Coordinates of C-alpha atoms in Angstrom, one line a residue:
T1 CA 115.6 114.4 115.9
L2 CA 117.0 117.9 115.0
R3 CA 118.9 119.9 117.5
V4 CA 120.1 123.5 116.9
D5 CA 122.6 125.1 119.2
W6 CA 125.8 127.2 119.1
C7 CA 128.7 125.5 117.5
T8 CA 132.5 126.1 117.7
A9 CA 134.5 128.1 115.2
E10 CA 136.3 124.8 114.5
A11 CA 133.1 123.0 113.7
A12 CA 131.9 125.9 111.5
R13 CA 135.2 126.0 109.7
H14 CA 134.9 122.3 109.0
A15 CA 131.3 122.6 107.7
V16 CA 132.2 125.5 105.4
A17 CA 135.3 123.8 104.1
C18 CA 133.4 120.6 103.3
W19 CA 129.9 121.7 102.4
H20 CA 129.8 125.3 101.1
Y21 CA 131.1 126.5 97.7
A22 CA 133.0 129.4 99.3
R23 CA 135.2 126.9 101.3
T24 CA 136.1 129.7 103.8
L25 CA 134.6 131.5 106.8
P26 CA 133.9 135.2 106.1
F27 CA 136.2 137.7 107.8
G28 CA 135.0 139.5 110.9
R29 CA 132.8 138.6 113.9
S30 CA 130.1 136.0 113.3
V31 CA 127.6 133.9 115.1
K32 CA 127.7 130.2 114.3
V33 CA 124.6 128.1 114.9
G34 CA 125.1 124.3 114.4
A35 CA 122.6 121.6 113.5
W36 CA 122.6 118.0 114.6
E37 CA 120.4 115.2 113.5
D38 CA 120.2 112.2 115.8
G39 CA 123.3 113.4 117.5
R40 CA 125.3 113.7 114.2
F41 CA 126.7 117.2 113.3
V42 CA 125.2 118.0 109.9
G43 CA 126.5 121.6 109.5
C44 CA 125.8 125.2 110.4
V45 CA 124.2 128.5 109.7
I46 CA 126.4 131.5 110.1
F47 CA 125.3 135.1 110.7
A48 CA 127.7 138.1 110.7
R49 CA 127.8 141.7 111.4
V50 CA 127.4 143.8 108.3
A51 CA 130.7 144.9 106.7
N52 CA 129.1 148.0 105.1
R53 CA 128.4 150.6 107.8
N54 CA 125.7 152.1 105.5
A55 CA 123.7 148.9 105.1
A56 CA 121.3 149.7 107.9
S57 CA 120.5 153.3 106.9
P58 CA 118.0 152.6 104.1
Y59 CA 115.9 150.8 106.8
G60 CA 116.1 153.6 109.4
I61 CA 118.0 151.4 111.9
Q62 CA 121.4 151.3 113.5
P63 CA 124.2 149.0 112.3
T64 CA 123.8 146.9 115.5
E65 CA 120.2 146.1 114.5
I66 CA 121.0 144.3 111.2
A67 CA 123.0 141.2 110.4
E68 CA 123.7 139.1 107.3
L69 CA 123.1 135.4 106.9
V70 CA 126.5 134.6 105.3
R71 CA 126.7 130.8 105.1
V72 CA 124.4 127.8 105.1
A73 CA 126.8 124.8 105.1
L74 CA 125.1 121.5 105.5
A75 CA 126.1 117.8 104.8
S76 CA 123.5 115.3 103.7
H77 CA 120.5 115.7 106.1
Q78 CA 116.8 114.9 106.3
T79 CA 115.4 118.2 107.7
P80 CA 114.5 120.7 105.0
V81 CA 117.1 123.5 104.7
S82 CA 114.4 126.2 105.2
R83 CA 113.4 124.6 108.5
I84 CA 117.0 124.5 109.7
V85 CA 117.5 128.2 108.8
S86 CA 114.1 129.1 110.4
I87 CA 115.1 127.5 113.7
A88 CA 118.5 129.0 113.6
I89 CA 116.9 132.5 113.1
R90 CA 114.6 131.9 116.1
F91 CA 117.7 130.8 118.1
L92 CA 119.6 133.9 117.0
R93 CA 116.6 136.2 117.8
K94 CA 116.2 134.8 121.3
H95 CA 119.9 135.5 122.1
S96 CA 120.0 138.9 120.2
P97 CA 117.0 140.9 121.3
G98 CA 118.2 144.1 119.7
L99 CA 118.4 142.6 116.2
R100 CA 115.6 143.8 113.9
L101 CA 116.5 142.7 110.3
L102 CA 118.4 140.0 108.5
F103 CA 119.5 140.0 104.9
S104 CA 121.1 137.4 102.6
Y105 CA 122.1 136.9 99.0
A106 CA 121.6 134.0 96.5
D107 CA 124.4 133.8 94.0
P108 CA 123.2 133.0 90.4
S109 CA 126.8 132.2 89.4
Q110 CA 126.5 129.2 91.7
G111 CA 123.1 128.2 90.3
H112 CA 121.3 129.7 93.3
H113 CA 118.0 131.6 93.1
G114 CA 117.0 131.8 96.8
G115 CA 114.6 128.9 97.1
I116 CA 115.5 128.4 100.8
Y117 CA 114.6 132.1 101.4
Q118 CA 111.4 131.9 99.4
A119 CA 110.4 128.8 101.4
G120 CA 111.1 130.8 104.6
N121 CA 109.0 133.8 103.6
W122 CA 111.9 136.2 103.2
I123 CA 111.2 139.3 101.2
Y124 CA 112.8 139.4 97.8
T125 CA 114.0 142.9 96.9
G126 CA 115.7 142.3 93.5
R127 CA 119.2 141.9 92.3
Q128 CA 122.4 143.7 93.0
H129 CA 124.3 145.3 90.1
S130 CA 126.9 143.1 88.3
T131 CA 130.4 143.3 89.7
I132 CA 133.9 142.7 88.4
E133 CA 135.8 139.8 90.1
Y134 CA 139.3 138.5 89.4
I135 CA 140.7 135.1 88.5
A136 CA 144.1 134.8 90.1
P137 CA 147.0 132.9 88.6
D138 CA 146.2 130.0 91.0
G139 CA 142.8 129.7 89.3
K140 CA 140.7 131.0 92.3
Q141 CA 138.1 133.7 91.7
W142 CA 138.3 136.7 94.1
H143 CA 135.8 139.5 94.9
G144 CA 137.1 142.9 93.9
R145 CA 137.7 143.9 97.5
M146 CA 140.2 141.0 97.9
V147 CA 142.4 142.2 95.0
S148 CA 144.3 145.6 94.8
K149 CA 146.6 147.6 92.6
D150 CA 149.5 147.4 95.1
G151 CA 148.9 143.9 96.4
K152 CA 147.8 144.9 99.9
I153 CA 144.3 145.0 101.5
K154 CA 143.3 146.1 105.0
V155 CA 141.5 143.4 107.0
Q156 CA 140.4 144.2 110.6
G157 CA 142.8 147.1 110.8
K158 CA 145.8 145.2 109.5
Y159 CA 147.3 145.1 106.1
R160 CA 147.8 141.7 104.4
K161 CA 149.1 140.6 101.1
C162 CA 146.7 139.8 98.2
W163 CA 146.9 139.4 94.4
R164 CA 147.5 142.5 92.4
T165 CA 144.9 143.4 89.7
D166 CA 147.6 143.3 87.0
Q167 CA 148.3 139.7 87.9
C168 CA 144.6 138.6 87.5
T169 CA 142.0 138.3 84.8
P170 CA 138.9 140.4 85.4
V171 CA 135.5 138.7 84.9
E172 CA 132.0 140.1 85.1
R173 CA 129.8 138.5 87.8
Q174 CA 126.0 138.6 87.7
G175 CA 124.3 140.5 90.4
K176 CA 123.2 138.4 93.4
H177 CA 119.5 138.0 94.4
R178 CA 118.8 140.0 97.6
Y179 CA 116.5 138.8 100.4
L180 CA 115.4 140.5 103.7
F181 CA 113.9 139.0 106.8
P182 CA 112.3 141.3 109.4
L183 CA 112.5 140.2 113.0
D184 CA 109.6 142.3 114.3
E185 CA 106.2 143.5 113.1
A186 CA 107.2 147.2 112.8
M187 CA 110.2 146.2 110.6
K188 CA 108.0 143.9 108.5
R189 CA 105.6 146.8 107.8
K190 CA 108.4 149.1 107.0
I191 CA 110.1 146.9 104.4
E192 CA 107.0 145.2 102.9
S193 CA 106.8 147.8 100.1
L194 CA 110.3 146.7 98.9
R195 CA 109.0 143.2 97.9
K196 CA 109.4 142.3 94.2

């Protein structure tokens, strides 16, 4: 039996550390929806506020009306991933009545093409442009926003240390596949023309 409900930040952190390639929770506020099968915690789906304040403007909505599905972190389970995501979206929609649009990315560098989004009838809108990322001396690969010339980045209004660009090796990363999921009929009609 599948159960979907809120999960704690600790449970989400465990799920992402164990069952997602990123191994870390994204920065900023997020909503963590857990999944249990026969009483066993099998992971979570995490939605977050959009970091880019302009992300909502192409769709004619406010920043509070759009969110990103940022993590699907699941252990071995029997329920199809697309069903878990679909139920998590219904759960989120019920508790966030002002939300109108979700988006997410599938990372080809991780071998992902967005099959879970295709199975859930998300709207594919193409690929992002390629970006430059950085391999740090410790071997980890970082997004360009997480590396700087002076070794400091601003996170939630506070400066923290990071790798400097001259300490790292730049690498080109393929653009991610982008998917949209409308949460009401008016939004669906508005974005349908973006489907590719």
